[in-house]
mmCIF file of C-alpha atoms in Angstrom:
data_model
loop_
_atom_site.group_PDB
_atom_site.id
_atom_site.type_symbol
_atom_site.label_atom_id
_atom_site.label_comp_id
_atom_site.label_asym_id
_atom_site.label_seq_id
_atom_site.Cartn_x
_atom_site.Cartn_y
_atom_site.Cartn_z
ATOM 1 C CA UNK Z 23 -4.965 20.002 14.498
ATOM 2 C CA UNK Z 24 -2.343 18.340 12.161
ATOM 3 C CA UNK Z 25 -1.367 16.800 9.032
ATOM 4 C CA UNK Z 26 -0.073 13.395 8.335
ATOM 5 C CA UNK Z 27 1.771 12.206 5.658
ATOM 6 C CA UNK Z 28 1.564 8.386 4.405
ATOM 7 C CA UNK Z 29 3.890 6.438 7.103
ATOM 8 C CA UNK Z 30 6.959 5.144 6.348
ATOM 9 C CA UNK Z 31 8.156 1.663 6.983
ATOM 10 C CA UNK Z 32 11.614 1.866 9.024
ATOM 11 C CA UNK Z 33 13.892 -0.943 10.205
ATOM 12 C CA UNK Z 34 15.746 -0.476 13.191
ATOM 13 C CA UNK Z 35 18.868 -2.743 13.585
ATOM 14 C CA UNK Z 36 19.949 -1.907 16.955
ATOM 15 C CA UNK Z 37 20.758 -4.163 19.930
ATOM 16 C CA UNK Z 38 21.426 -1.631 22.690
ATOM 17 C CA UNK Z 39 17.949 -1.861 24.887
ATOM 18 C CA UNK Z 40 19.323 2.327 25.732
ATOM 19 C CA UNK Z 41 19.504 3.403 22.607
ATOM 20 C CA UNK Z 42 16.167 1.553 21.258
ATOM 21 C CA UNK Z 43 14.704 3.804 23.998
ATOM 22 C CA UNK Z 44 16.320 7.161 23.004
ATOM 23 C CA UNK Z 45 14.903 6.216 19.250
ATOM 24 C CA UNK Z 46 11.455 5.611 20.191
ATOM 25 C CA UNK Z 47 11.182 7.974 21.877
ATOM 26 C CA UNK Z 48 13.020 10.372 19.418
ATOM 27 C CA UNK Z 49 10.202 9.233 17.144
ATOM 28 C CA UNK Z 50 7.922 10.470 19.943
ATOM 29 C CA UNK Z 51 8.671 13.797 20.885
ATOM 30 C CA UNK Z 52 9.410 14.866 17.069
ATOM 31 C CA UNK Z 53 5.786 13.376 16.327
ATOM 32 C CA UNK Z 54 7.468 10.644 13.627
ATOM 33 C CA UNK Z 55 4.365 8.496 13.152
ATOM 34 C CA UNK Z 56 6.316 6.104 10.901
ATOM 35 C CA UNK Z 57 6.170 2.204 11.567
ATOM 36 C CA UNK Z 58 9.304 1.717 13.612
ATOM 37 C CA UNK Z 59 10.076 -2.449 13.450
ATOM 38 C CA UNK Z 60 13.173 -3.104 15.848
ATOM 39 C CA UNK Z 61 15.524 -6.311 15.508
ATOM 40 C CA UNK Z 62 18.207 -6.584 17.868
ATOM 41 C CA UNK Z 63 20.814 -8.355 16.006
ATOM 42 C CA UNK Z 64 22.246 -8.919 12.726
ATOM 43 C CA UNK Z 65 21.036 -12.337 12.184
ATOM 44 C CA UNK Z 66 17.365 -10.998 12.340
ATOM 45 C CA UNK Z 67 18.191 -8.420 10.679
ATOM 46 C CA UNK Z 68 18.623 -10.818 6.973
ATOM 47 C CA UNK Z 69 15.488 -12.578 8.096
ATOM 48 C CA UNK Z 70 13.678 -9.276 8.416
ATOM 49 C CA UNK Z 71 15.044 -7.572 5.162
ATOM 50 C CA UNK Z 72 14.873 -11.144 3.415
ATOM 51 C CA UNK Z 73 11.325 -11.610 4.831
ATOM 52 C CA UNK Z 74 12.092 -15.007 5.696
ATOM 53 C CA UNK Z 75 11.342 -17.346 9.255
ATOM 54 C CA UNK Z 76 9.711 -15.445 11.766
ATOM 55 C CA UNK Z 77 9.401 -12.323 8.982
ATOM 56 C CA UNK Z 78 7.485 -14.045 6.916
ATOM 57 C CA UNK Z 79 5.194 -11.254 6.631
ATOM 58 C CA UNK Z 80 7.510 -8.258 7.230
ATOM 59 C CA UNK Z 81 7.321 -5.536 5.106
ATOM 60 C CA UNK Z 82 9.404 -3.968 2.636
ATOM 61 C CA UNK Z 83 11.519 -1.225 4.787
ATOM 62 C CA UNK Z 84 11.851 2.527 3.204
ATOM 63 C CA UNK Z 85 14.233 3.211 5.402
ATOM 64 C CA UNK Z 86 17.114 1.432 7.593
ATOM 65 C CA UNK Z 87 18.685 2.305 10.925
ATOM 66 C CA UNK Z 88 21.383 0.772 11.346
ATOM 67 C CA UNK Z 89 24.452 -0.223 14.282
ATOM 68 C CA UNK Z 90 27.372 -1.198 12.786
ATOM 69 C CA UNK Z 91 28.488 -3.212 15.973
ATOM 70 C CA UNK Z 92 25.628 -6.128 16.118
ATOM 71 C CA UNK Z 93 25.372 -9.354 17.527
ATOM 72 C CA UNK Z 94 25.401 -12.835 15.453
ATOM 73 C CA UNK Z 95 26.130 -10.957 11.668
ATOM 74 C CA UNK Z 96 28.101 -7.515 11.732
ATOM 75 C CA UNK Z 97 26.511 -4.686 10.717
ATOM 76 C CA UNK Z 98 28.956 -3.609 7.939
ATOM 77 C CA UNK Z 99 28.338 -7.235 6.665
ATOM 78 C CA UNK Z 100 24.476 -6.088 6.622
ATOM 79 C CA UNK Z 101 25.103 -3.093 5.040
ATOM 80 C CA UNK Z 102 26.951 -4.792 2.421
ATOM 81 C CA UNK Z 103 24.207 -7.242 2.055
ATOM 82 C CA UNK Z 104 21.482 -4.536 1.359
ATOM 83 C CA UNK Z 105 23.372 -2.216 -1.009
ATOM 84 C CA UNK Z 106 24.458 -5.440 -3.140
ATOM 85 C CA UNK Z 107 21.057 -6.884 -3.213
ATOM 86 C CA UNK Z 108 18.897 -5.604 -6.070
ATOM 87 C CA UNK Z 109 15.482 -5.318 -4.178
ATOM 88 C CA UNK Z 110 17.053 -3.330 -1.385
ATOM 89 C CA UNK Z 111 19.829 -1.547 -2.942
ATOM 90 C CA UNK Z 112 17.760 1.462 -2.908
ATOM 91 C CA UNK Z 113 16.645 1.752 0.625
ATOM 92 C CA UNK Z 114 18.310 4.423 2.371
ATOM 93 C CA UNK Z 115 20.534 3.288 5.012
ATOM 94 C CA UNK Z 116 21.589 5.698 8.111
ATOM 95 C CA UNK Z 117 24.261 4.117 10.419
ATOM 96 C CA UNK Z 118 24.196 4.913 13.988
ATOM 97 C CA UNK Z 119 27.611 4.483 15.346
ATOM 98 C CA UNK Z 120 29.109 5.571 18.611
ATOM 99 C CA UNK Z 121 32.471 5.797 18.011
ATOM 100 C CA UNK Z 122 34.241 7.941 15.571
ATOM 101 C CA UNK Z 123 36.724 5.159 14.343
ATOM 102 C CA UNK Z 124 33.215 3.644 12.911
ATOM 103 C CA UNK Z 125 32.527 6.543 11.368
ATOM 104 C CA UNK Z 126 35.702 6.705 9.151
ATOM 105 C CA UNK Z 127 35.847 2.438 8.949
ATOM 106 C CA UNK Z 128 32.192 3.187 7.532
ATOM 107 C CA UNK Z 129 33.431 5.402 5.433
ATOM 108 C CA UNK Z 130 35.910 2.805 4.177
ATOM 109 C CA UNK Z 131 32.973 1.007 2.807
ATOM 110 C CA UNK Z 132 32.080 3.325 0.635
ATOM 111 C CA UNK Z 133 33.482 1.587 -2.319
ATOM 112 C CA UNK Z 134 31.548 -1.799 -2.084
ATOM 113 C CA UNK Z 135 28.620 -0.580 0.572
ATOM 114 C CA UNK Z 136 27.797 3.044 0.380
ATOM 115 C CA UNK Z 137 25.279 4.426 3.030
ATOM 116 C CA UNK Z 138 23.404 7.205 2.936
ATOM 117 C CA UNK Z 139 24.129 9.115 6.005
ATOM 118 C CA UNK Z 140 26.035 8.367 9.622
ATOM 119 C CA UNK Z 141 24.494 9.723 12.478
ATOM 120 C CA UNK Z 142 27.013 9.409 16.022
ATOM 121 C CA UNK Z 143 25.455 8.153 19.029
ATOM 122 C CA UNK Z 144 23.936 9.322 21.104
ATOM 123 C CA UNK Z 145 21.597 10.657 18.770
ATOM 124 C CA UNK Z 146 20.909 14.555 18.696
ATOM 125 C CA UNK Z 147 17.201 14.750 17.963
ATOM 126 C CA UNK Z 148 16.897 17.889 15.848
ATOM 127 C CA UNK Z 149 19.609 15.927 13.000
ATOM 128 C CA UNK Z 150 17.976 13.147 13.806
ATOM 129 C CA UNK Z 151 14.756 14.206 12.497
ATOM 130 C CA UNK Z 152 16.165 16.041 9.436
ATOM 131 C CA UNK Z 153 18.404 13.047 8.413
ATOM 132 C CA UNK Z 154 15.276 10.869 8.123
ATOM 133 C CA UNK Z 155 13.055 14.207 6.513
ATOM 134 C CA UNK Z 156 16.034 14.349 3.911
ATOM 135 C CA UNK Z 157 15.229 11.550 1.788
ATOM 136 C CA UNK Z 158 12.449 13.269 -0.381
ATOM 137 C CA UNK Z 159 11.246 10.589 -1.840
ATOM 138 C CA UNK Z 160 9.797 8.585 0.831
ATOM 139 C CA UNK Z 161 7.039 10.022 2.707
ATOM 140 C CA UNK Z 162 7.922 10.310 6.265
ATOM 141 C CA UNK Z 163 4.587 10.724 8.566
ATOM 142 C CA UNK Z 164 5.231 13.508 10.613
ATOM 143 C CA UNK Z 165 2.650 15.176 12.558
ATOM 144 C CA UNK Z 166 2.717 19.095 12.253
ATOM 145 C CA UNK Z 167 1.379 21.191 14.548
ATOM 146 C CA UNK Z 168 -0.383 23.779 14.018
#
């Protein structure tokens, strides 16, 4: 029997059909019950976080996962976005890169866009799972076994 947590509401921002896969089913085998929403580029992204057009009804995300290389809107001009908006500046934000020049151009931002963690792709599920477990004060749904 387990224990659950109240879920969390997490964002992916990923347009890789791959590496949606690995994710979900990251969530899966680590028993992450959270909501996962998925948009596939940056332009949905906005409408998502700005709950506008065909997010009308989204909800607020606790959490963000986010590629930096996206379709339509750039994903450091997302990241930017949230951390300067004042209804989403404090949503955690982990970007998933897969290249390590990302990870220091990310880095970079730090000034005008800080995240709150980088995870490299592909993603390793065991710092997966702690990343998102790190940020105390959401409460991620994880099912423990016992």
């Amino acid at each position: 029997m387990g224990s659950r947590l109240s879920e969390a509401v997490i964002l992916l921002v990923e347009d890789n059909p791959g590496d949606i896969r690995l994710i979900e089913e990251a969530f899966s085998d680590a028993n992450i019950g959270n909501t996962l929403n998925t948009v596939t580029d940056g332009h949905a992204a906005r409408d998502f976080i700005h709950q506008r057009d065909a997010y009308e009804d989204a909800p607020r995300p606790d959490i963000i996962l986010l590629d930096l290389h996206l379709p339509k809107v750039d994903g450091k001009d997302i990241l930017y976005e949230i951390k300067h908006h004042p209804e989403l500046d404090d949503v955690p934000v982990i970007v998933l890169t897969g290249l390590n020049k990302d990870l220091v151009e990310s880095r970079e931002l730090n000034d005008d866009a800080d995240e709150d963690a980088i995870l490299e792709k592909p993603v390793d599920l065991g710092e997966f799972v702690k990343v998102i477990q790190s940020f105390e004060q959401f409460r991620v749904a994880v099912m423990v076994e016992c």
